[in-house]
Coordinates of C-alpha atoms in Angstrom, one line a residue:
Chain A
A1 CA 4.6 11.9 11.3
Q2 CA 4.6 8.2 11.4
T3 CA 7.4 6.2 9.8
V4 CA 7.8 2.6 9.1
T5 CA 11.2 0.9 8.7
Q6 CA 12.0 -2.5 7.2
S7 CA 15.7 -3.1 7.7
Q8 CA 16.0 -6.2 5.5
P9 CA 15.9 -5.3 1.8
E10 CA 16.3 -9.0 0.9
M11 CA 15.7 -12.3 2.6
S12 CA 15.8 -15.9 1.5
V13 CA 14.4 -19.1 2.9
Q14 CA 14.4 -22.8 1.9
E15 CA 11.1 -24.3 0.9
A16 CA 9.3 -25.7 4.0
E17 CA 11.4 -23.7 6.4
T18 CA 10.4 -20.7 8.5
V19 CA 11.4 -17.1 7.9
T20 CA 10.8 -13.9 9.9
L21 CA 10.6 -10.5 8.3
S22 CA 11.2 -7.4 10.5
C23 CA 9.4 -4.2 10.8
T24 CA 9.6 -1.3 13.2
Y25 CA 7.6 1.9 13.3
D26 CA 7.5 5.2 15.0
T27 CA 4.4 6.8 16.3
S28 CA 3.1 8.8 19.3
E29 CA -0.4 7.4 18.9
S30 CA -1.9 4.5 20.8
D31 CA -4.6 3.3 18.5
Y32 CA -3.7 2.2 15.0
Y33 CA -3.6 -0.7 12.6
L34 CA -0.6 -2.5 11.3
F35 CA -0.5 -4.6 8.1
W36 CA 1.6 -6.8 6.0
Y37 CA 1.0 -6.7 2.3
K38 CA 2.5 -9.1 -0.3
Q39 CA 3.4 -8.0 -3.8
P40 CA 4.2 -10.9 -6.2
P41 CA 5.6 -10.3 -9.6
S42 CA 2.1 -9.6 -10.9
R43 CA 2.4 -6.3 -9.0
Q44 CA -0.9 -6.9 -7.2
M45 CA -0.9 -5.8 -3.6
I46 CA -2.4 -8.5 -1.4
L47 CA -3.2 -8.2 2.2
V48 CA -1.5 -10.9 4.2
I49 CA -2.4 -10.0 7.8
R50 CA -3.8 -7.2 10.0
Q51 CA -3.2 -6.3 13.6
E52 CA -5.1 -3.8 15.7
A53 CA -3.0 -2.1 18.3
Y54 CA -5.5 -2.5 21.1
K55 CA -5.5 -6.2 20.7
Q56 CA -2.8 -7.9 22.7
Q57 CA -3.1 -11.2 20.9
N58 CA -0.9 -11.7 17.9
A59 CA -2.8 -12.1 14.6
T60 CA -2.5 -15.4 12.7
E61 CA -3.7 -16.3 9.2
N62 CA -2.8 -19.9 8.4
R63 CA 1.0 -20.1 7.9
F64 CA 1.4 -16.4 8.6
S65 CA 1.7 -14.9 12.1
V66 CA 2.9 -11.7 13.6
N67 CA 4.9 -10.8 16.7
F68 CA 3.5 -7.5 17.8
Q69 CA 5.5 -5.7 20.5
K70 CA 3.7 -2.5 21.1
A71 CA 6.1 -1.0 23.6
A72 CA 9.1 -1.8 21.3
K73 CA 7.1 -0.6 18.2
S74 CA 8.0 -3.8 16.5
F75 CA 5.8 -5.8 14.1
S76 CA 7.5 -8.9 12.6
L77 CA 5.9 -11.4 10.2
K78 CA 6.7 -15.1 10.5
I79 CA 6.0 -17.4 7.5
S80 CA 6.0 -21.0 8.5
D81 CA 6.4 -24.0 6.0
S82 CA 7.5 -21.6 3.3
Q83 CA 6.2 -22.3 -0.2
L84 CA 7.5 -21.2 -3.6
G85 CA 4.4 -19.1 -4.0
D86 CA 5.4 -17.0 -1.0
A87 CA 8.2 -15.5 -3.0
A88 CA 7.3 -11.8 -3.3
M89 CA 8.0 -8.3 -2.0
Y90 CA 6.5 -7.8 1.5
F91 CA 5.5 -4.4 2.8
C92 CA 4.8 -3.5 6.3
A93 CA 2.3 -0.6 6.7
Y94 CA 0.8 1.6 9.4
R95 CA -2.5 3.3 9.6
S96 CA -3.7 5.6 12.4
R97 CA -7.1 5.1 13.9
E98 CA -7.0 8.4 15.7
T99 CA -7.0 10.8 12.8
S100 CA -9.8 10.8 10.2
G101 CA -8.8 10.3 6.6
S102 CA -5.6 8.5 7.7
R103 CA -3.6 6.8 5.0
L104 CA -1.3 3.8 5.0
T105 CA 2.3 4.6 5.5
F106 CA 4.6 1.9 4.0
G107 CA 8.0 0.6 4.7
E108 CA 10.5 0.2 1.9
G109 CA 9.8 -3.5 1.5
T110 CA 11.6 -6.8 1.9
Q111 CA 12.2 -9.0 -1.2
L112 CA 11.7 -12.6 -0.1
T113 CA 13.2 -15.5 -2.2
V114 CA 12.1 -19.0 -1.6
N115 CA 14.6 -21.7 -2.7
P116 CA 13.5 -25.1 -3.7
Chain B
D1 CA -17.2 -8.0 -9.3
A2 CA -14.7 -5.6 -10.8
G3 CA -13.5 -3.9 -7.6
I4 CA -10.9 -1.3 -8.4
T5 CA -9.5 -0.9 -11.9
Q6 CA -6.8 1.2 -13.3
S7 CA -6.1 2.2 -16.9
P8 CA -3.9 2.2 -18.7
R9 CA -1.8 -0.6 -17.3
Y10 CA 1.2 0.5 -19.3
K11 CA 2.0 3.9 -20.7
I12 CA 5.1 5.4 -22.4
T13 CA 5.2 9.1 -22.9
E14 CA 7.6 11.9 -23.5
T15 CA 8.9 14.7 -21.3
G16 CA 6.5 17.6 -21.2
R17 CA 3.4 15.7 -22.3
Q18 CA 0.2 15.5 -20.2
V19 CA -0.8 12.1 -19.0
T20 CA -3.9 11.0 -17.1
L21 CA -4.1 7.7 -15.2
M22 CA -7.6 6.5 -14.5
C23 CA -9.0 4.8 -11.4
H24 CA -12.5 3.4 -11.0
Q25 CA -14.0 1.5 -8.1
T26 CA -17.3 -0.2 -7.8
W27 CA -17.6 -0.5 -4.0
S28 CA -18.7 3.1 -3.2
H29 CA -15.8 3.4 -0.9
S30 CA -15.5 6.9 0.5
Y31 CA -11.7 7.2 0.4
M32 CA -9.5 6.9 -2.6
F33 CA -5.7 7.2 -2.8
W34 CA -2.9 7.5 -5.3
Y35 CA 0.5 6.0 -4.5
R36 CA 3.7 5.8 -6.5
Q37 CA 6.1 2.9 -6.0
D38 CA 9.8 3.3 -6.6
L39 CA 12.7 1.0 -5.7
G40 CA 14.0 1.8 -2.3
H41 CA 11.0 4.0 -1.3
G42 CA 8.2 1.5 -0.9
L43 CA 4.9 3.2 -1.7
R44 CA 4.5 6.9 -1.2
L45 CA 1.2 8.8 -1.1
I46 CA 0.7 11.4 -3.8
Y47 CA -2.9 12.5 -3.2
Y48 CA -6.0 11.2 -1.5
S49 CA -9.7 12.0 -1.4
A50 CA -12.2 11.5 1.5
A51 CA -15.3 11.9 -0.7
A52 CA -16.4 13.5 -4.0
D53 CA -15.0 17.0 -4.4
I54 CA -12.7 16.6 -1.4
T55 CA -9.0 16.0 -2.1
D56 CA -5.8 16.5 -0.2
K57 CA -2.0 16.3 -0.7
G58 CA 0.1 13.4 0.4
E59 CA 3.9 13.1 0.7
V60 CA 4.9 13.7 -2.9
P61 CA 2.2 15.9 -4.7
D62 CA 4.3 18.1 -6.8
G63 CA 3.7 17.8 -10.5
Y64 CA 0.4 15.9 -10.1
V65 CA -3.2 17.0 -10.2
V66 CA -6.3 15.0 -9.1
S67 CA -10.0 15.5 -9.2
R68 CA -13.0 13.6 -7.9
S69 CA -16.3 14.7 -9.3
K70 CA -17.9 11.3 -8.8
T71 CA -17.3 8.9 -5.9
E72 CA -16.3 6.0 -8.1
N73 CA -13.6 7.8 -10.1
F74 CA -10.3 9.4 -9.1
P75 CA -8.1 10.3 -12.1
L76 CA -4.5 11.4 -11.6
T77 CA -3.0 13.8 -14.1
L78 CA 0.6 14.6 -14.8
E79 CA 0.3 18.0 -16.4
S80 CA 3.9 18.1 -17.8
A81 CA 5.5 14.7 -17.4
T82 CA 9.2 14.5 -16.2
R83 CA 11.6 11.6 -16.2
S84 CA 11.5 11.6 -12.4
Q85 CA 7.8 10.6 -12.7
T86 CA 8.7 7.3 -14.3
S87 CA 7.2 4.9 -11.7
V88 CA 4.5 2.4 -11.0
Y89 CA 1.3 4.1 -9.8
F90 CA -1.3 2.4 -7.6
C91 CA -4.8 3.5 -6.9
A92 CA -6.4 2.3 -3.7
S93 CA -9.7 2.7 -1.8
R94 CA -11.1 2.1 1.6
R95 CA -14.4 2.4 3.4
G96 CA -15.1 5.6 5.3
S97 CA -17.1 6.6 8.4
G98 CA -20.5 5.0 8.4
Q99 CA -19.1 2.0 6.5
V100 CA -17.7 -1.1 8.1
D101 CA -14.0 -0.4 8.1
A102 CA -11.5 -3.2 8.8
G103 CA -8.6 -0.8 8.2
E104 CA -7.1 -2.1 5.0
L105 CA -6.8 -0.5 1.6
F106 CA -7.9 -2.3 -1.5
F107 CA -5.5 -1.8 -4.4
G108 CA -5.8 -1.6 -8.2
E109 CA -3.3 -3.6 -10.3
G110 CA -1.0 -0.6 -10.9
S111 CA -0.1 1.4 -13.9
R112 CA 3.5 1.4 -15.1
L113 CA 4.4 4.8 -16.5
T114 CA 7.7 5.5 -18.4
V115 CA 8.6 9.0 -19.3
L116 CA 11.3 9.3 -22.0

């Protein structure tokens, strides 16, 4: 079974600075998706960024980018120019593309605080 | 454009009572999921469904029952609620085979359940 580990329960960053959230995963598969979801205090789960394992290029969405290291099974999220609205719980998640009906497996989450 | 809606958003009940959390999606997505979110555990899968009348267990199914008589609805029932089932419950959906699938799940806003 796949597992996802986020080793940083809490992180903080100053407004306008850059922060990196870590995620590692364990799988024997070669074709899969990785995601970062954001959960603000409203509780809504919001997709931040998606990476397909067969793509070597790291995904980027505006101020959010990932460092995908397939061999190391590492998938970190970098937030540049942090804003107060980035404060939230961030979840890393894995989904297989090799098995039908596959579900998302989540890490435990990292609570990000943005200081003004 | 309702998307995926959950009801009730908040529920307080007593030990031993039956509780049903409702989930409705308007996208005709094939797959639907129920997760529970607890501090330190991230989101854990309770049950999922690949289509109407097809359901399967996730990581933590004990004490829960699901049904899916229609594609758009996926209710979750706690037949005899226990304090350990106090949690935030998320319903989610995604496209299936034959539908364009970019991999991610779409989440409802969550239902906070307290069992006294």
